[in-house]
Coordinates of C-alpha atoms in Angstrom, one line a residue:
M1 CA -62.1 -23.4 -46.9
L2 CA -63.3 -19.8 -47.4
N3 CA -66.0 -19.1 -50.0
G4 CA -65.4 -17.1 -53.1
I5 CA -66.3 -13.7 -51.6
H6 CA -64.2 -14.3 -48.5
L7 CA -61.2 -15.4 -50.7
A8 CA -61.5 -12.2 -52.8
E9 CA -61.6 -10.1 -49.6
K10 CA -58.6 -12.0 -48.2
L11 CA -56.7 -11.3 -51.5
I12 CA -57.5 -7.6 -51.2
R13 CA -56.3 -7.6 -47.6
N14 CA -53.1 -9.6 -48.0
H15 CA -52.2 -9.2 -51.8
E16 CA -51.6 -12.9 -52.0
L17 CA -53.2 -16.3 -51.4
S18 CA -52.1 -19.9 -51.1
M19 CA -52.1 -22.3 -54.1
D20 CA -55.3 -23.9 -53.1
E21 CA -57.0 -20.6 -52.4
Y22 CA -56.0 -19.2 -55.8
V23 CA -57.5 -22.4 -57.4
K24 CA -60.8 -21.9 -55.5
L25 CA -60.9 -18.2 -56.5
L26 CA -60.2 -18.9 -60.1
E27 CA -63.1 -21.3 -60.2
Q28 CA -65.3 -18.2 -59.4
Y29 CA -64.2 -16.2 -62.5
Q30 CA -67.8 -16.0 -63.8
N31 CA -69.3 -15.0 -60.4
Q32 CA -70.2 -11.3 -61.2
D33 CA -70.1 -10.2 -57.5
I34 CA -66.6 -11.4 -57.2
V35 CA -65.6 -10.1 -60.6
K36 CA -66.9 -6.6 -59.6
L37 CA -65.3 -6.7 -56.1
L38 CA -61.8 -7.5 -57.6
A39 CA -62.1 -5.1 -60.5
D40 CA -63.2 -2.2 -58.3
E41 CA -60.1 -2.9 -56.0
A42 CA -57.8 -3.2 -59.1
V43 CA -59.0 0.1 -60.5
R44 CA -58.7 1.7 -57.1
L45 CA -55.0 0.6 -56.9
R46 CA -54.1 1.6 -60.4
K47 CA -55.6 5.0 -59.8
Q48 CA -53.7 5.3 -56.5
Y49 CA -50.4 4.8 -58.2
Y50 CA -51.0 6.0 -61.8
G51 CA -54.1 8.1 -61.7
D52 CA -56.2 7.9 -64.9
K53 CA -53.1 7.8 -67.2
V54 CA -52.8 5.0 -69.8
Y55 CA -49.2 4.7 -71.0
T56 CA -48.4 3.9 -74.6
R57 CA -45.6 1.7 -75.9
G58 CA -44.7 1.9 -79.6
L59 CA -44.2 -1.7 -80.7
I60 CA -41.7 -2.4 -83.5
E61 CA -41.8 -6.0 -84.7
F62 CA -38.4 -6.0 -86.3
T63 CA -37.8 -9.6 -87.3
N64 CA -40.0 -12.7 -87.6
Y65 CA -37.1 -15.1 -87.9
C66 CA -36.8 -17.4 -84.9
K67 CA -34.5 -20.3 -84.0
N68 CA -37.0 -21.7 -81.6
N69 CA -39.9 -24.1 -82.3
C70 CA -42.5 -23.2 -79.6
Y71 CA -45.5 -25.3 -80.5
Y72 CA -48.1 -22.5 -80.2
C73 CA -46.3 -19.8 -82.2
G74 CA -46.9 -18.8 -85.8
I75 CA -43.3 -17.6 -86.4
R76 CA -41.6 -20.7 -85.0
A77 CA -38.6 -22.0 -86.9
G78 CA -40.5 -25.0 -88.2
N79 CA -43.3 -23.0 -89.9
R80 CA -42.3 -23.3 -93.6
N81 CA -45.3 -21.1 -94.6
A82 CA -44.2 -18.0 -92.7
V83 CA -43.0 -15.2 -95.0
R84 CA -39.8 -14.0 -93.3
Y85 CA -38.5 -10.5 -93.0
R86 CA -36.0 -8.4 -91.1
L87 CA -35.9 -4.6 -90.6
T88 CA -32.7 -2.7 -91.2
E89 CA -31.4 -0.3 -88.6
E90 CA -32.6 2.5 -90.8
E91 CA -36.1 1.1 -91.0
I92 CA -36.2 0.6 -87.2
L93 CA -35.1 4.2 -86.7
S94 CA -37.7 5.4 -89.2
C95 CA -40.4 3.6 -87.1
C96 CA -39.1 5.4 -84.0
E97 CA -39.0 8.7 -85.9
E98 CA -42.7 8.3 -86.8
G99 CA -43.6 7.2 -83.3
Y100 CA -41.8 10.1 -81.7
R101 CA -43.6 12.5 -84.0
L102 CA -46.9 11.1 -82.8
G103 CA -45.9 11.4 -79.1
F104 CA -44.5 8.0 -78.2
H105 CA -41.8 8.0 -75.5
T106 CA -41.3 4.3 -75.2
F107 CA -40.3 2.0 -78.0
V108 CA -40.5 -1.8 -77.8
L109 CA -38.2 -3.8 -80.1
Q110 CA -39.8 -7.2 -80.4
G111 CA -38.7 -10.1 -82.5
G112 CA -38.1 -13.8 -82.7
E113 CA -34.8 -15.2 -81.4
D114 CA -33.0 -14.3 -84.6
P115 CA -29.2 -15.2 -84.7
Y116 CA -28.7 -12.6 -87.5
Y117 CA -29.1 -9.9 -84.8
T118 CA -25.8 -10.6 -83.0
D119 CA -25.0 -8.8 -79.8
D120 CA -22.8 -6.3 -81.7
R121 CA -25.7 -5.5 -84.1
M122 CA -28.2 -5.1 -81.2
V123 CA -25.8 -2.9 -79.3
E124 CA -25.4 -0.7 -82.4
I125 CA -29.2 -0.4 -82.8
I126 CA -29.8 0.3 -79.1
R127 CA -27.1 3.0 -79.1
S128 CA -28.5 4.6 -82.3
I129 CA -32.1 4.8 -80.8
K130 CA -30.9 6.1 -77.5
T131 CA -28.6 8.7 -79.1
R132 CA -31.4 10.0 -81.4
F133 CA -34.2 9.8 -78.7
P134 CA -32.5 10.3 -75.4
D135 CA -35.7 11.2 -73.6
C136 CA -37.3 7.9 -74.6
A137 CA -37.3 4.5 -72.9
L138 CA -36.3 1.4 -74.9
T139 CA -37.7 -2.0 -74.2
L140 CA -36.3 -5.2 -75.7
S141 CA -38.3 -8.4 -76.2
I142 CA -35.9 -10.7 -78.0
G143 CA -36.0 -13.8 -75.9
E144 CA -33.4 -15.8 -73.9
K145 CA -29.8 -14.5 -73.9
S146 CA -26.7 -14.9 -71.8
E147 CA -26.1 -12.7 -68.8
E148 CA -23.2 -11.1 -70.7
S149 CA -25.6 -10.2 -73.6
Y150 CA -28.1 -8.7 -71.3
R151 CA -25.4 -6.7 -69.6
R152 CA -24.1 -5.4 -72.9
F153 CA -27.7 -4.3 -74.0
R154 CA -28.2 -2.6 -70.6
E155 CA -24.9 -0.8 -70.9
A156 CA -25.8 0.3 -74.4
G157 CA -29.0 2.0 -73.0
A158 CA -31.8 -0.6 -73.0
D159 CA -34.1 0.3 -70.1
R160 CA -36.7 -2.6 -70.0
Y161 CA -37.0 -6.2 -71.1
L162 CA -40.1 -8.3 -71.7
L163 CA -39.8 -12.1 -71.4
R164 CA -43.0 -13.9 -70.9
H165 CA -42.4 -17.1 -68.9
E166 CA -45.6 -18.6 -70.5
T167 CA -46.2 -21.0 -67.6
A168 CA -44.5 -21.6 -64.2
N169 CA -45.2 -25.3 -64.3
D170 CA -42.5 -27.6 -65.7
E171 CA -44.8 -30.3 -67.0
H172 CA -47.0 -27.7 -68.7
Y173 CA -44.0 -25.9 -70.2
R174 CA -43.0 -29.2 -71.8
K175 CA -46.4 -29.4 -73.6
L176 CA -45.8 -26.0 -75.1
H177 CA -42.1 -26.1 -76.0
P178 CA -39.5 -28.4 -77.5
E179 CA -37.0 -30.3 -75.5
S180 CA -34.3 -27.8 -76.3
M181 CA -36.0 -25.2 -74.1
S182 CA -36.4 -25.3 -70.4
L183 CA -38.5 -23.4 -67.8
A184 CA -35.5 -23.2 -65.5
A185 CA -33.5 -21.3 -68.1
R186 CA -36.5 -19.0 -68.7
K187 CA -36.9 -18.2 -65.1
Q188 CA -33.1 -17.7 -64.6
C189 CA -33.2 -15.1 -67.5
L190 CA -35.9 -13.2 -65.7
Y191 CA -34.0 -13.1 -62.4
T192 CA -30.8 -12.1 -64.2
L193 CA -32.6 -9.2 -66.0
K194 CA -33.9 -7.9 -62.6
K195 CA -30.4 -8.2 -61.1
L196 CA -28.9 -6.1 -64.0
G197 CA -31.4 -3.3 -63.3
Y198 CA -33.8 -3.7 -66.1
Q199 CA -37.5 -2.9 -65.6
T200 CA -38.5 -6.5 -66.2
G201 CA -41.7 -7.9 -67.6
A202 CA -43.0 -11.5 -67.4
G203 CA -46.4 -13.0 -68.3
F204 CA -48.3 -15.9 -69.7
M205 CA -51.1 -17.0 -72.1
V206 CA -54.5 -17.6 -70.6
G207 CA -56.1 -20.8 -71.7
S208 CA -53.1 -22.3 -73.4
P209 CA -53.4 -26.0 -74.3
G210 CA -53.3 -28.1 -71.2
Q211 CA -53.5 -25.2 -68.8
T212 CA -55.3 -25.9 -65.5
Y213 CA -56.3 -23.6 -62.6
H214 CA -53.4 -25.1 -60.7
H215 CA -51.0 -24.0 -63.4
I216 CA -52.4 -20.4 -63.3
A217 CA -52.1 -20.5 -59.5
E218 CA -48.4 -21.4 -59.9
D219 CA -48.1 -18.4 -62.3
L220 CA -49.5 -16.0 -59.8
I221 CA -47.2 -17.3 -57.0
F222 CA -44.2 -17.1 -59.3
L223 CA -45.1 -13.5 -60.3
K224 CA -45.4 -12.5 -56.6
D225 CA -41.9 -14.0 -56.0
L226 CA -40.3 -12.4 -59.1
K227 CA -42.0 -9.0 -58.5
P228 CA -41.7 -7.9 -62.1
Q229 CA -42.4 -4.2 -63.0
M230 CA -44.5 -5.4 -66.0
V231 CA -46.8 -8.3 -66.6
G232 CA -48.2 -9.2 -70.0
I233 CA -51.1 -11.6 -70.2
G234 CA -53.6 -12.3 -73.0
P235 CA -55.8 -15.1 -74.1
F236 CA -54.3 -17.9 -76.0
I237 CA -55.3 -17.7 -79.7
P238 CA -54.5 -20.6 -82.0
H239 CA -52.5 -20.3 -85.2
H240 CA -53.4 -22.3 -88.2
D241 CA -49.9 -23.5 -88.9
T242 CA -49.2 -25.1 -85.5
I243 CA -50.1 -28.3 -83.8
F244 CA -52.6 -26.4 -81.7
A245 CA -54.6 -25.1 -84.7
K246 CA -57.8 -26.9 -83.6
E247 CA -57.5 -26.0 -79.9
S248 CA -60.0 -23.6 -78.3
A249 CA -58.9 -20.0 -77.7
G250 CA -58.5 -18.7 -74.1
S251 CA -61.3 -17.0 -72.3
V252 CA -61.6 -13.2 -72.3
E253 CA -63.5 -13.3 -69.0
M254 CA -60.7 -15.3 -67.3
T255 CA -58.1 -12.9 -68.7
L256 CA -60.0 -9.9 -67.3
F257 CA -60.4 -11.7 -64.0
L258 CA -56.6 -12.3 -63.9
L259 CA -55.8 -8.7 -64.8
S260 CA -57.6 -7.6 -61.6
I261 CA -55.9 -10.3 -59.5
I262 CA -52.5 -9.4 -60.8
R263 CA -53.1 -5.7 -60.1
I264 CA -54.0 -6.6 -56.5
I265 CA -51.0 -9.0 -56.1
L266 CA -48.6 -6.4 -57.6
P267 CA -50.3 -3.0 -57.1
Q268 CA -47.6 -0.9 -58.8
V269 CA -47.2 -3.2 -61.9
L270 CA -47.4 -1.9 -65.4
L271 CA -50.2 -4.0 -66.9
P272 CA -51.1 -3.9 -70.6
A273 CA -54.5 -4.3 -72.2
T274 CA -53.0 -6.5 -74.9
T275 CA -53.7 -6.8 -78.6
A276 CA -54.7 -10.4 -78.1
L277 CA -57.5 -9.2 -75.8
G278 CA -58.6 -6.8 -78.5
T279 CA -58.4 -9.5 -81.1
M280 CA -60.7 -11.8 -79.0
D281 CA -63.2 -9.1 -78.1
P282 CA -63.8 -5.8 -80.0
Q283 CA -64.1 -4.1 -76.6
G284 CA -61.3 -6.2 -75.1
R285 CA -58.8 -3.4 -74.5
E286 CA -61.4 -1.1 -72.9
K287 CA -62.5 -4.0 -70.7
G288 CA -58.8 -4.6 -69.8
L289 CA -58.4 -1.0 -68.6
Q290 CA -61.6 -1.3 -66.5
A291 CA -60.2 -4.5 -64.9
G292 CA -57.0 -2.7 -63.8
A293 CA -54.7 -2.5 -66.9
N294 CA -52.9 0.8 -67.5
V295 CA -50.8 0.3 -70.7
V296 CA -51.5 -0.1 -74.4
M297 CA -49.1 -1.1 -77.2
P298 CA -49.9 0.4 -80.6
N299 CA -48.0 -1.0 -83.5
L300 CA -45.3 1.2 -85.2
S301 CA -44.0 -1.6 -87.5
P302 CA -44.2 -0.9 -91.2
V303 CA -47.7 -1.8 -92.4
K304 CA -46.2 -4.1 -95.2
N305 CA -44.7 -6.4 -92.5
R306 CA -47.4 -6.5 -89.9
K307 CA -49.3 -9.4 -91.4
Q308 CA -46.0 -11.4 -91.5
Y309 CA -45.5 -11.0 -87.8
E310 CA -48.3 -13.4 -87.1
L311 CA -47.9 -15.1 -83.7
Y312 CA -51.6 -16.1 -83.8
D313 CA -54.6 -15.8 -86.2
N314 CA -56.8 -12.8 -86.9
K315 CA -54.5 -10.2 -85.2
I316 CA -56.0 -6.7 -85.2
C317 CA -54.6 -3.4 -86.5
I318 CA -52.4 -5.0 -89.1
G319 CA -53.5 -2.6 -91.8
E320 CA -53.4 0.6 -89.8
E321 CA -50.8 3.3 -90.0
A322 CA -49.3 4.3 -86.7
A323 CA -51.2 7.6 -86.6
Q324 CA -54.5 5.7 -87.1
C325 CA -53.6 3.3 -84.2
W326 CA -52.9 6.3 -81.9
G327 CA -56.1 8.0 -82.8
C328 CA -58.2 4.9 -82.5
L329 CA -56.7 3.9 -79.2
S330 CA -56.9 7.4 -77.8
A331 CA -60.7 7.4 -78.4
R332 CA -61.1 3.9 -76.9
V333 CA -59.1 4.9 -73.8
E334 CA -61.2 8.1 -73.3
K335 CA -64.4 6.0 -73.7
A336 CA -63.1 3.7 -70.9
G337 CA -62.7 6.8 -68.6
Y338 CA -58.9 7.2 -68.9
H339 CA -56.6 9.3 -71.0
L340 CA -53.7 8.3 -73.2
V341 CA -50.4 10.0 -72.3
S342 CA -47.0 10.2 -74.0
D343 CA -44.8 9.9 -70.9
R344 CA -42.1 7.3 -70.7
G345 CA -44.4 5.6 -68.1
D346 CA -41.8 4.1 -65.8
A347 CA -42.9 1.8 -63.0
V348 CA -43.4 3.7 -59.7

């Protein structure tokens, strides 16, 4: 078996490793020589394909109702303490209006799997946004749907779709989700989205309860096979109203290590420095950019609703107006040696 440095060099050469090799490499996530070697290569690749641009996505959290009961999530159906809300079409368009004024050219409609937003309602909202902002990309992040639903959303104008797979291991998936949900269905949705021509995003939590290095290795192999245009990862952060309330949060160091690995596996991927990373470490998003990330997702949701969209505890930026988010992130991105741009930021 190769040692850590040799494994890192092999990953850089081949853009993939075997399951056992990934496990051995992950065990080295605190070895600073290996961390630096992988981060330097990740940054080289992101600059090769995207220069020093950091793309912005305007996040609109439009409903915190959800029919699912994922054990880790603060807005799961079974959380009686969640204060529920839904945005109207007018409120969603108002968020887009404000974002467009600030320079956003991608909007991300994210919400729980809320049956209120039927396919017809979603199609109407998608068409309204694309009619009013034809030069903008629209991303949906609204969970598992039928192929027909995904097709209708695509035909209405949706460009991208985010659907984190959360774990590529069946047994681990069972620990995180109720019996009514299945990993096979989740994966099928991702392959269907790619088939329909969406720029597709997958991803997982780092350090979720029960996660092992083998599970993460399976995630990396699954991502290499899926070849998504976007990958979102962030440290697991417990929520006080879930069965995992007392579990430890995921590691910032491991998350950064994985950002570099994912950039090397998928050199052209759009890779966010997530809010969860910024929640766990005040410099988390800057560190994410220095590990190979090239996307940030400021919040355009109405300030009055941000606290209610609480997937995990202590989420940052819940009190900031959109303009404050943009200004703050722009300064942070410059400090990390990059610059914030308002392009659509499509995958190359």
